[in-house]
mmCIF file of C-alpha atoms in Angstrom:
data_model
loop_
_atom_site.group_PDB
_atom_site.id
_atom_site.type_symbol
_atom_site.label_atom_id
_atom_site.label_comp_id
_atom_site.label_asym_id
_atom_site.label_seq_id
_atom_site.Cartn_x
_atom_site.Cartn_y
_atom_site.Cartn_z
ATOM 1 C CA UNK A 1 16.394 -12.121 -35.245
ATOM 2 C CA UNK A 2 18.188 -8.725 -34.449
ATOM 3 C CA UNK A 3 15.671 -5.517 -33.091
ATOM 4 C CA UNK A 4 17.379 -1.995 -33.669
ATOM 5 C CA UNK A 5 14.763 0.470 -32.440
ATOM 6 C CA UNK A 6 14.631 3.937 -32.727
ATOM 7 C CA UNK A 7 14.207 6.563 -30.554
ATOM 8 C CA UNK A 8 16.102 5.713 -27.505
ATOM 9 C CA UNK A 9 13.975 7.024 -24.590
ATOM 10 C CA UNK A 10 15.442 7.125 -20.849
ATOM 11 C CA UNK A 11 12.015 5.862 -19.307
ATOM 12 C CA UNK A 12 12.126 1.709 -18.857
ATOM 13 C CA UNK A 13 9.603 1.027 -21.404
ATOM 14 C CA UNK A 14 11.916 0.244 -23.822
ATOM 15 C CA UNK A 15 14.165 -1.968 -21.769
ATOM 16 C CA UNK A 16 11.138 -4.460 -20.436
ATOM 17 C CA UNK A 17 8.888 -4.477 -23.905
ATOM 18 C CA UNK A 18 12.293 -6.056 -25.181
ATOM 19 C CA UNK A 19 13.305 -7.471 -22.368
ATOM 20 C CA UNK A 20 16.709 -9.624 -22.298
ATOM 21 C CA UNK A 21 18.553 -10.820 -25.230
ATOM 22 C CA UNK A 22 18.660 -14.767 -26.199
ATOM 23 C CA UNK A 23 20.286 -16.464 -28.830
ATOM 24 C CA UNK A 24 17.171 -15.981 -30.884
ATOM 25 C CA UNK A 25 16.263 -12.443 -30.380
ATOM 26 C CA UNK A 26 18.491 -9.180 -29.252
ATOM 27 C CA UNK A 27 17.778 -5.523 -29.431
ATOM 28 C CA UNK A 28 19.278 -2.572 -29.398
ATOM 29 C CA UNK A 29 18.987 1.259 -30.226
ATOM 30 C CA UNK A 30 20.044 2.362 -33.509
ATOM 31 C CA UNK A 31 19.417 4.628 -35.993
ATOM 32 C CA UNK A 32 18.303 4.099 -39.360
ATOM 33 C CA UNK A 33 21.139 4.637 -41.072
ATOM 34 C CA UNK A 34 23.020 1.938 -38.466
ATOM 35 C CA UNK A 35 20.136 -0.466 -39.105
ATOM 36 C CA UNK A 36 21.226 -0.087 -43.121
ATOM 37 C CA UNK A 37 24.915 -0.923 -42.105
ATOM 38 C CA UNK A 38 24.259 -4.112 -39.893
ATOM 39 C CA UNK A 39 21.907 -5.253 -42.780
ATOM 40 C CA UNK A 40 24.907 -4.881 -44.867
ATOM 41 C CA UNK A 41 27.058 -6.362 -42.936
ATOM 42 C CA UNK A 42 25.009 -9.658 -41.836
ATOM 43 C CA UNK A 43 22.818 -10.179 -45.130
ATOM 44 C CA UNK A 44 21.886 -13.512 -44.115
ATOM 45 C CA UNK A 45 20.172 -12.615 -40.808
ATOM 46 C CA UNK A 46 16.943 -10.801 -40.056
ATOM 47 C CA UNK A 47 17.318 -7.652 -39.215
ATOM 48 C CA UNK A 48 14.473 -5.649 -38.262
ATOM 49 C CA UNK A 49 14.165 -1.484 -37.281
ATOM 50 C CA UNK A 50 11.576 -1.331 -34.955
ATOM 51 C CA UNK A 51 10.384 2.573 -34.997
ATOM 52 C CA UNK A 52 9.045 4.298 -32.148
ATOM 53 C CA UNK A 53 7.962 7.835 -31.831
ATOM 54 C CA UNK A 54 8.536 10.874 -34.726
ATOM 55 C CA UNK A 55 9.024 13.726 -32.693
ATOM 56 C CA UNK A 56 12.590 13.560 -33.001
ATOM 57 C CA UNK A 57 12.249 14.387 -36.510
ATOM 58 C CA UNK A 58 10.299 17.498 -36.083
ATOM 59 C CA UNK A 59 11.464 18.806 -32.528
ATOM 60 C CA UNK A 60 13.871 22.010 -32.863
ATOM 61 C CA UNK A 61 14.080 22.571 -36.182
ATOM 62 C CA UNK A 62 12.860 25.058 -38.644
ATOM 63 C CA UNK A 63 10.384 24.074 -41.494
ATOM 64 C CA UNK A 64 12.847 23.809 -44.031
ATOM 65 C CA UNK A 65 15.124 21.155 -41.491
ATOM 66 C CA UNK A 66 12.023 19.622 -40.680
ATOM 67 C CA UNK A 67 11.350 18.690 -44.526
ATOM 68 C CA UNK A 68 15.025 17.958 -45.243
ATOM 69 C CA UNK A 69 14.842 15.841 -42.238
ATOM 70 C CA UNK A 70 12.008 13.932 -43.197
ATOM 71 C CA UNK A 71 12.299 13.573 -46.741
ATOM 72 C CA UNK A 72 16.037 11.784 -45.149
ATOM 73 C CA UNK A 73 14.574 9.666 -43.162
ATOM 74 C CA UNK A 74 12.096 8.143 -45.534
ATOM 75 C CA UNK A 75 14.595 7.846 -47.633
ATOM 76 C CA UNK A 76 16.796 5.484 -45.335
ATOM 77 C CA UNK A 77 13.925 3.666 -44.456
ATOM 78 C CA UNK A 78 13.197 3.024 -47.956
ATOM 79 C CA UNK A 79 16.476 2.057 -48.722
ATOM 80 C CA UNK A 80 16.566 -0.518 -45.745
ATOM 81 C CA UNK A 81 13.734 -2.188 -46.693
ATOM 82 C CA UNK A 82 14.816 -2.616 -50.391
ATOM 83 C CA UNK A 83 17.952 -4.440 -49.128
ATOM 84 C CA UNK A 84 15.767 -6.907 -47.288
ATOM 85 C CA UNK A 85 15.414 -5.317 -43.461
ATOM 86 C CA UNK A 86 11.882 -5.190 -41.993
ATOM 87 C CA UNK A 87 10.240 -2.430 -40.925
ATOM 88 C CA UNK A 88 7.606 -2.194 -38.080
ATOM 89 C CA UNK A 89 6.401 1.092 -35.949
ATOM 90 C CA UNK A 90 4.366 1.050 -32.815
ATOM 91 C CA UNK A 91 2.126 4.011 -33.288
ATOM 92 C CA UNK A 92 1.826 5.623 -29.737
ATOM 93 C CA UNK A 93 0.259 8.831 -30.801
ATOM 94 C CA UNK A 94 -2.313 9.467 -33.523
ATOM 95 C CA UNK A 95 -0.252 13.126 -33.954
ATOM 96 C CA UNK A 96 2.798 14.766 -32.532
ATOM 97 C CA UNK A 97 1.374 16.746 -29.324
ATOM 98 C CA UNK A 98 3.051 20.003 -30.882
ATOM 99 C CA UNK A 99 1.418 19.489 -34.118
ATOM 100 C CA UNK A 100 4.583 21.331 -36.193
ATOM 101 C CA UNK A 101 3.975 20.086 -39.280
ATOM 102 C CA UNK A 102 0.616 18.521 -39.874
ATOM 103 C CA UNK A 103 0.581 18.044 -43.246
ATOM 104 C CA UNK A 104 4.549 17.119 -43.995
ATOM 105 C CA UNK A 105 3.685 14.384 -40.891
ATOM 106 C CA UNK A 106 0.846 12.990 -42.545
ATOM 107 C CA UNK A 107 2.758 12.000 -45.649
ATOM 108 C CA UNK A 108 5.182 10.675 -43.377
ATOM 109 C CA UNK A 109 2.757 8.246 -41.462
ATOM 110 C CA UNK A 110 1.090 7.384 -44.596
ATOM 111 C CA UNK A 111 4.753 6.323 -46.213
ATOM 112 C CA UNK A 112 5.798 4.605 -42.881
ATOM 113 C CA UNK A 113 2.398 2.903 -42.884
ATOM 114 C CA UNK A 114 3.323 1.457 -46.180
ATOM 115 C CA UNK A 115 6.929 0.582 -46.049
ATOM 116 C CA UNK A 116 5.706 -1.563 -42.698
ATOM 117 C CA UNK A 117 5.256 -4.689 -42.340
ATOM 118 C CA UNK A 118 3.775 -4.741 -39.043
ATOM 119 C CA UNK A 119 2.188 -1.795 -36.790
ATOM 120 C CA UNK A 120 1.595 -2.200 -33.598
ATOM 121 C CA UNK A 121 -0.688 -0.309 -30.806
ATOM 122 C CA UNK A 122 -1.189 -0.933 -27.184
ATOM 123 C CA UNK A 123 -5.265 -1.319 -26.707
ATOM 124 C CA UNK A 124 -8.229 -1.998 -28.925
ATOM 125 C CA UNK A 125 -9.233 1.160 -29.187
ATOM 126 C CA UNK A 126 -5.578 2.297 -30.513
ATOM 127 C CA UNK A 127 -6.153 0.531 -33.445
ATOM 128 C CA UNK A 128 -9.759 1.364 -34.172
ATOM 129 C CA UNK A 129 -8.567 5.020 -34.455
ATOM 130 C CA UNK A 130 -5.294 4.196 -36.067
ATOM 131 C CA UNK A 131 -7.318 2.391 -39.203
ATOM 132 C CA UNK A 132 -9.278 5.053 -38.812
ATOM 133 C CA UNK A 133 -6.480 7.793 -39.494
ATOM 134 C CA UNK A 134 -4.209 5.726 -41.755
ATOM 135 C CA UNK A 135 -6.926 3.317 -43.778
ATOM 136 C CA UNK A 136 -3.876 1.608 -45.471
ATOM 137 C CA UNK A 137 -3.107 0.067 -41.534
ATOM 138 C CA UNK A 138 -5.645 -2.532 -41.738
ATOM 139 C CA UNK A 139 -4.565 -5.498 -42.230
ATOM 140 C CA UNK A 140 -1.239 -5.079 -40.821
ATOM 141 C CA UNK A 141 -1.733 -3.696 -37.527
ATOM 142 C CA UNK A 142 -1.695 -5.830 -34.352
ATOM 143 C CA UNK A 143 -2.523 -4.641 -30.467
ATOM 144 C CA UNK A 144 0.289 -5.924 -27.901
ATOM 145 C CA UNK A 145 -0.148 -5.797 -24.616
ATOM 146 C CA UNK A 146 1.217 -2.457 -22.715
ATOM 147 C CA UNK A 147 2.933 -4.135 -19.452
ATOM 148 C CA UNK A 148 3.033 -2.623 -15.865
ATOM 149 C CA UNK A 149 5.961 -0.862 -14.106
ATOM 150 C CA UNK A 150 5.813 -3.010 -10.803
ATOM 151 C CA UNK A 151 9.151 -3.105 -9.131
ATOM 152 C CA UNK A 152 10.897 -0.758 -12.096
ATOM 153 C CA UNK A 153 10.783 2.053 -9.471
ATOM 154 C CA UNK A 154 11.829 2.585 -5.668
ATOM 155 C CA UNK A 155 8.726 1.710 -3.311
ATOM 156 C CA UNK A 156 9.471 2.139 -0.166
ATOM 157 C CA UNK A 157 8.149 5.482 1.504
ATOM 158 C CA UNK A 158 4.825 4.607 3.142
ATOM 159 C CA UNK A 159 1.686 7.176 2.644
ATOM 160 C CA UNK A 160 2.009 9.200 5.877
ATOM 161 C CA UNK A 161 5.767 10.009 5.053
ATOM 162 C CA UNK A 162 5.276 10.849 1.535
ATOM 163 C CA UNK A 163 2.980 13.299 2.295
ATOM 164 C CA UNK A 164 4.926 15.337 4.760
ATOM 165 C CA UNK A 165 7.673 15.218 1.704
ATOM 166 C CA UNK A 166 5.425 16.998 -0.753
ATOM 167 C CA UNK A 167 3.746 19.204 2.322
ATOM 168 C CA UNK A 168 0.502 17.531 2.611
ATOM 169 C CA UNK A 169 -0.400 17.635 6.679
ATOM 170 C CA UNK A 170 -4.340 18.229 6.225
ATOM 171 C CA UNK A 171 -6.754 15.039 5.736
ATOM 172 C CA UNK A 172 -7.556 16.076 2.460
ATOM 173 C CA UNK A 173 -7.916 13.842 -1.050
ATOM 174 C CA UNK A 174 -5.104 14.236 -2.904
ATOM 175 C CA UNK A 175 -4.963 14.257 -6.652
ATOM 176 C CA UNK A 176 -2.163 13.985 -8.835
ATOM 177 C CA UNK A 177 -0.473 14.970 -12.120
ATOM 178 C CA UNK A 178 3.178 13.450 -12.276
ATOM 179 C CA UNK A 179 5.047 14.200 -15.919
ATOM 180 C CA UNK A 180 5.729 16.680 -18.368
ATOM 181 C CA UNK A 181 3.662 19.477 -17.237
ATOM 182 C CA UNK A 182 2.499 20.408 -20.925
ATOM 183 C CA UNK A 183 -0.289 22.230 -22.449
ATOM 184 C CA UNK A 184 -1.638 19.374 -24.105
ATOM 185 C CA UNK A 185 -2.015 17.288 -21.390
ATOM 186 C CA UNK A 186 -5.658 19.041 -20.176
ATOM 187 C CA UNK A 187 -3.979 20.463 -17.016
ATOM 188 C CA UNK A 188 -6.648 23.792 -18.024
ATOM 189 C CA UNK A 189 -9.420 21.511 -17.668
ATOM 190 C CA UNK A 190 -8.168 19.747 -14.037
ATOM 191 C CA UNK A 191 -6.993 23.615 -12.764
ATOM 192 C CA UNK A 192 -10.689 24.759 -13.571
ATOM 193 C CA UNK A 193 -12.478 21.473 -12.071
ATOM 194 C CA UNK A 194 -10.077 21.753 -8.965
ATOM 195 C CA UNK A 195 -10.928 25.388 -8.325
ATOM 196 C CA UNK A 196 -14.882 24.814 -8.914
ATOM 197 C CA UNK A 197 -15.508 22.147 -6.497
ATOM 198 C CA UNK A 198 -16.615 24.668 -4.338
ATOM 199 C CA UNK A 199 -17.068 22.984 -0.210
ATOM 200 C CA UNK A 200 -14.848 20.001 -1.392
ATOM 201 C CA UNK A 201 -12.068 22.591 -2.088
ATOM 202 C CA UNK A 202 -11.274 22.582 1.722
ATOM 203 C CA UNK A 203 -10.997 18.735 1.483
ATOM 204 C CA UNK A 204 -8.897 18.532 -1.504
ATOM 205 C CA UNK A 205 -5.308 19.120 -2.440
ATOM 206 C CA UNK A 206 -3.698 19.049 -5.945
ATOM 207 C CA UNK A 207 -0.506 18.129 -6.628
ATOM 208 C CA UNK A 208 1.624 18.941 -10.053
ATOM 209 C CA UNK A 209 4.858 17.757 -10.386
ATOM 210 C CA UNK A 210 7.157 17.491 -13.551
ATOM 211 C CA UNK A 211 9.357 19.477 -15.711
ATOM 212 C CA UNK A 212 7.919 22.516 -17.552
ATOM 213 C CA UNK A 213 9.566 24.243 -20.804
ATOM 214 C CA UNK A 214 10.875 27.630 -20.997
ATOM 215 C CA UNK A 215 8.113 28.344 -23.803
ATOM 216 C CA UNK A 216 5.300 27.204 -21.487
ATOM 217 C CA UNK A 217 5.837 29.224 -18.271
ATOM 218 C CA UNK A 218 3.756 31.873 -18.895
ATOM 219 C CA UNK A 219 0.475 29.949 -19.599
ATOM 220 C CA UNK A 220 1.086 28.006 -16.497
ATOM 221 C CA UNK A 221 1.768 31.090 -14.456
ATOM 222 C CA UNK A 222 -1.788 32.136 -15.404
ATOM 223 C CA UNK A 223 -2.977 28.671 -14.926
ATOM 224 C CA UNK A 224 -2.218 28.314 -11.578
ATOM 225 C CA UNK A 225 -2.371 32.280 -10.438
ATOM 226 C CA UNK A 226 -4.754 32.550 -7.220
ATOM 227 C CA UNK A 227 -4.946 29.161 -7.040
ATOM 228 C CA UNK A 228 -6.204 27.484 -3.603
ATOM 229 C CA UNK A 229 -4.857 24.224 -2.613
ATOM 230 C CA UNK A 230 -2.001 23.710 -5.420
ATOM 231 C CA UNK A 231 0.991 22.135 -4.815
ATOM 232 C CA UNK A 232 3.262 22.979 -7.978
ATOM 233 C CA UNK A 233 6.803 20.916 -7.783
ATOM 234 C CA UNK A 234 8.351 21.712 -11.175
ATOM 235 C CA UNK A 235 11.153 19.937 -11.690
ATOM 236 C CA UNK A 236 12.137 16.587 -13.308
ATOM 237 C CA UNK A 237 10.835 13.937 -10.823
ATOM 238 C CA UNK A 238 13.776 11.257 -10.245
ATOM 239 C CA UNK A 239 13.277 7.334 -10.286
ATOM 240 C CA UNK A 240 14.135 7.412 -6.595
ATOM 241 C CA UNK A 241 10.644 10.640 -6.074
ATOM 242 C CA UNK A 242 8.305 9.083 -8.549
ATOM 243 C CA UNK A 243 6.987 6.509 -5.090
ATOM 244 C CA UNK A 244 7.096 9.600 -2.660
ATOM 245 C CA UNK A 245 4.373 11.485 -5.200
ATOM 246 C CA UNK A 246 2.923 8.206 -6.100
ATOM 247 C CA UNK A 247 2.198 7.305 -2.686
ATOM 248 C CA UNK A 248 1.258 10.555 -1.214
ATOM 249 C CA UNK A 249 -2.225 10.370 -3.665
ATOM 250 C CA UNK A 250 -5.650 9.172 -3.644
ATOM 251 C CA UNK A 251 -5.674 9.143 -7.155
ATOM 252 C CA UNK A 252 -3.961 9.709 -10.706
ATOM 253 C CA UNK A 253 -5.162 12.562 -12.724
ATOM 254 C CA UNK A 254 -5.454 12.130 -16.537
ATOM 255 C CA UNK A 255 -7.367 14.470 -18.226
ATOM 256 C CA UNK A 256 -6.228 14.391 -21.647
ATOM 257 C CA UNK A 257 -8.309 15.535 -24.710
ATOM 258 C CA UNK A 258 -7.112 12.709 -26.910
ATOM 259 C CA UNK A 259 -5.223 9.892 -25.982
ATOM 260 C CA UNK A 260 -4.175 6.951 -28.272
ATOM 261 C CA UNK A 261 -1.915 4.905 -25.414
ATOM 262 C CA UNK A 262 -1.166 6.150 -21.555
ATOM 263 C CA UNK A 263 1.769 4.538 -20.261
ATOM 264 C CA UNK A 264 0.847 7.002 -16.992
ATOM 265 C CA UNK A 265 -2.086 4.670 -16.494
ATOM 266 C CA UNK A 266 -0.053 1.504 -16.210
ATOM 267 C CA UNK A 267 2.075 3.234 -14.033
ATOM 268 C CA UNK A 268 -0.028 4.462 -11.440
ATOM 269 C CA UNK A 269 -1.837 0.815 -11.713
ATOM 270 C CA UNK A 270 1.852 -0.301 -10.858
ATOM 271 C CA UNK A 271 1.614 1.879 -7.673
ATOM 272 C CA UNK A 272 -1.876 0.704 -6.665
ATOM 273 C CA UNK A 273 -3.139 4.182 -7.314
ATOM 274 C CA UNK A 274 -6.723 4.712 -8.725
ATOM 275 C CA UNK A 275 -7.620 6.879 -11.705
ATOM 276 C CA UNK A 276 -9.650 9.251 -12.860
ATOM 277 C CA UNK A 277 -9.603 9.845 -16.797
ATOM 278 C CA UNK A 278 -11.741 10.288 -19.744
ATOM 279 C CA UNK A 279 -13.641 8.057 -21.609
ATOM 280 C CA UNK A 280 -11.584 8.025 -24.821
ATOM 281 C CA UNK A 281 -8.462 5.911 -26.176
ATOM 282 C CA UNK A 282 -7.487 3.052 -24.044
ATOM 283 C CA UNK A 283 -9.077 4.254 -20.755
ATOM 284 C CA UNK A 284 -12.316 2.390 -21.165
ATOM 285 C CA UNK A 285 -10.173 -0.589 -21.444
ATOM 286 C CA UNK A 286 -8.095 -0.252 -18.574
ATOM 287 C CA UNK A 287 -11.019 1.927 -15.771
ATOM 288 C CA UNK A 288 -13.866 -0.090 -14.577
ATOM 289 C CA UNK A 289 -15.455 2.810 -13.344
ATOM 290 C CA UNK A 290 -15.880 2.899 -9.530
ATOM 291 C CA UNK A 291 -13.404 -0.707 -9.119
ATOM 292 C CA UNK A 292 -9.789 0.886 -10.155
ATOM 293 C CA UNK A 293 -11.131 4.629 -10.923
ATOM 294 C CA UNK A 294 -13.595 6.714 -12.330
ATOM 295 C CA UNK A 295 -14.600 7.781 -16.276
ATOM 296 C CA UNK A 296 -15.731 10.838 -17.090
ATOM 297 C CA UNK A 297 -17.232 12.346 -20.717
ATOM 298 C CA UNK A 298 -14.665 15.459 -21.517
ATOM 299 C CA UNK A 299 -17.694 16.808 -23.696
ATOM 300 C CA UNK A 300 -19.580 17.093 -20.463
ATOM 301 C CA UNK A 301 -19.636 20.047 -18.667
ATOM 302 C CA UNK A 302 -18.348 19.613 -15.321
ATOM 303 C CA UNK A 303 -18.056 16.278 -15.844
ATOM 304 C CA UNK A 304 -14.159 15.815 -15.031
ATOM 305 C CA UNK A 305 -15.117 18.520 -11.442
ATOM 306 C CA UNK A 306 -18.344 15.740 -11.094
ATOM 307 C CA UNK A 307 -15.823 12.459 -10.805
ATOM 308 C CA UNK A 308 -13.966 14.314 -8.476
ATOM 309 C CA UNK A 309 -16.752 15.049 -6.299
ATOM 310 C CA UNK A 310 -17.163 11.418 -6.509
ATOM 311 C CA UNK A 311 -13.509 10.384 -5.369
ATOM 312 C CA UNK A 312 -13.846 13.148 -2.796
ATOM 313 C CA UNK A 313 -16.874 11.284 -1.381
ATOM 314 C CA UNK A 314 -15.459 7.804 -1.578
ATOM 315 C CA UNK A 315 -15.187 6.056 2.267
ATOM 316 C CA UNK A 316 -11.687 4.593 3.008
ATOM 317 C CA UNK A 317 -12.581 1.091 2.950
ATOM 318 C CA UNK A 318 -14.009 1.646 -0.859
ATOM 319 C CA UNK A 319 -10.940 3.432 -1.477
ATOM 320 C CA UNK A 320 -8.815 0.664 -0.042
ATOM 321 C CA UNK A 321 -10.712 -1.559 -1.903
ATOM 322 C CA UNK A 322 -10.266 0.251 -5.378
ATOM 323 C CA UNK A 323 -6.385 0.308 -4.923
ATOM 324 C CA UNK A 324 -6.018 -3.555 -4.535
ATOM 325 C CA UNK A 325 -7.743 -3.777 -7.806
ATOM 326 C CA UNK A 326 -5.852 -1.073 -9.607
ATOM 327 C CA UNK A 327 -2.830 -3.196 -8.558
ATOM 328 C CA UNK A 328 -4.315 -6.250 -9.467
ATOM 329 C CA UNK A 329 -4.939 -4.741 -12.943
ATOM 330 C CA UNK A 330 -1.607 -4.110 -13.138
ATOM 331 C CA UNK A 331 -0.364 -7.512 -12.844
ATOM 332 C CA UNK A 332 -2.283 -8.542 -15.772
ATOM 333 C CA UNK A 333 -0.601 -6.628 -17.890
ATOM 334 C CA UNK A 334 2.494 -8.498 -18.637
ATOM 335 C CA UNK A 335 5.333 -7.471 -21.081
ATOM 336 C CA UNK A 336 6.528 -11.205 -21.836
ATOM 337 C CA UNK A 337 3.317 -11.459 -23.403
ATOM 338 C CA UNK A 338 3.755 -8.064 -25.260
ATOM 339 C CA UNK A 339 7.093 -9.361 -26.547
ATOM 340 C CA UNK A 340 5.894 -13.302 -27.893
ATOM 341 C CA UNK A 341 2.972 -11.144 -29.623
ATOM 342 C CA UNK A 342 5.301 -8.799 -31.233
ATOM 343 C CA UNK A 343 7.836 -11.740 -32.517
ATOM 344 C CA UNK A 344 5.328 -13.957 -33.518
ATOM 345 C CA UNK A 345 3.686 -11.073 -35.632
ATOM 346 C CA UNK A 346 7.313 -10.336 -37.289
ATOM 347 C CA UNK A 347 7.958 -13.832 -37.555
ATOM 348 C CA UNK A 348 4.688 -14.497 -39.574
ATOM 349 C CA UNK A 349 5.236 -11.093 -41.436
ATOM 350 C CA UNK A 350 8.480 -12.196 -42.874
ATOM 351 C CA UNK A 351 7.583 -15.552 -43.965
#
């Protein structure tokens, strides 16, 4: 089986998902047009085109160019399937974050669902949500585990050193937001909750680290203005420096308003870092409230603030136990299980 996947992302997710090549299975990043060429040259081989994210079809294009790009892509997918190729799709989001062309995107998703021999998601709640959005997915959508990131990033900087590097010198509970600084991530809710902690704000620090797009700068300038105990580290976080922010922190906060899959949750657990997140999407499948993090209702007024106060009030011994449970949670999410399930589903689909 030759799996050609697109698009290629720089984070470890795809390398871990596909693993090492073997005589029976190989993977390579290729476009749909490359996949057609490979199929034509190897008509007796099982060629699978594995689609991941759709944003590359939309971002940085005019409305006219988006429509042409989508139509060309769908036409190529049809040609690939008609020539005997197998199309599969991992649905990472219910909709692209920027929501540039909602009608065009929905028609694309419906056609991909029709063409695909199988769809994949990471989580049972995600499976239900995709079927609700795309009823055509019923019967061909499968849940596969999202693996952990233990040993994927350096992890040698101890807590005290990491805090000094980040600029944290007082004994405070450190909340972390790591990754792209984007409006859809719910940072407005997080910043509001942090500002509303009252007396608790003297015992808490919020670290926000990641890259910001120029188009979002004015939005976040207003959001971060007059904020107490905020540490804003704007810029790309290298693989080497992920450990610095993780190990300097007490809790990762993922205050999303909508979430289908969160690789950030598995990354956090891989660094023994408990998570604060809303009780939506896959989070309740991963987080046991009070064991490896805290859950809150995103529709409850002050809900995020309340769980942050719970986190601040958590005693050191209980925090240490939460870190142990967080790492244990990561360990049971194995990429080998995901890969075996993925291959098994495709084998059945092409029979």
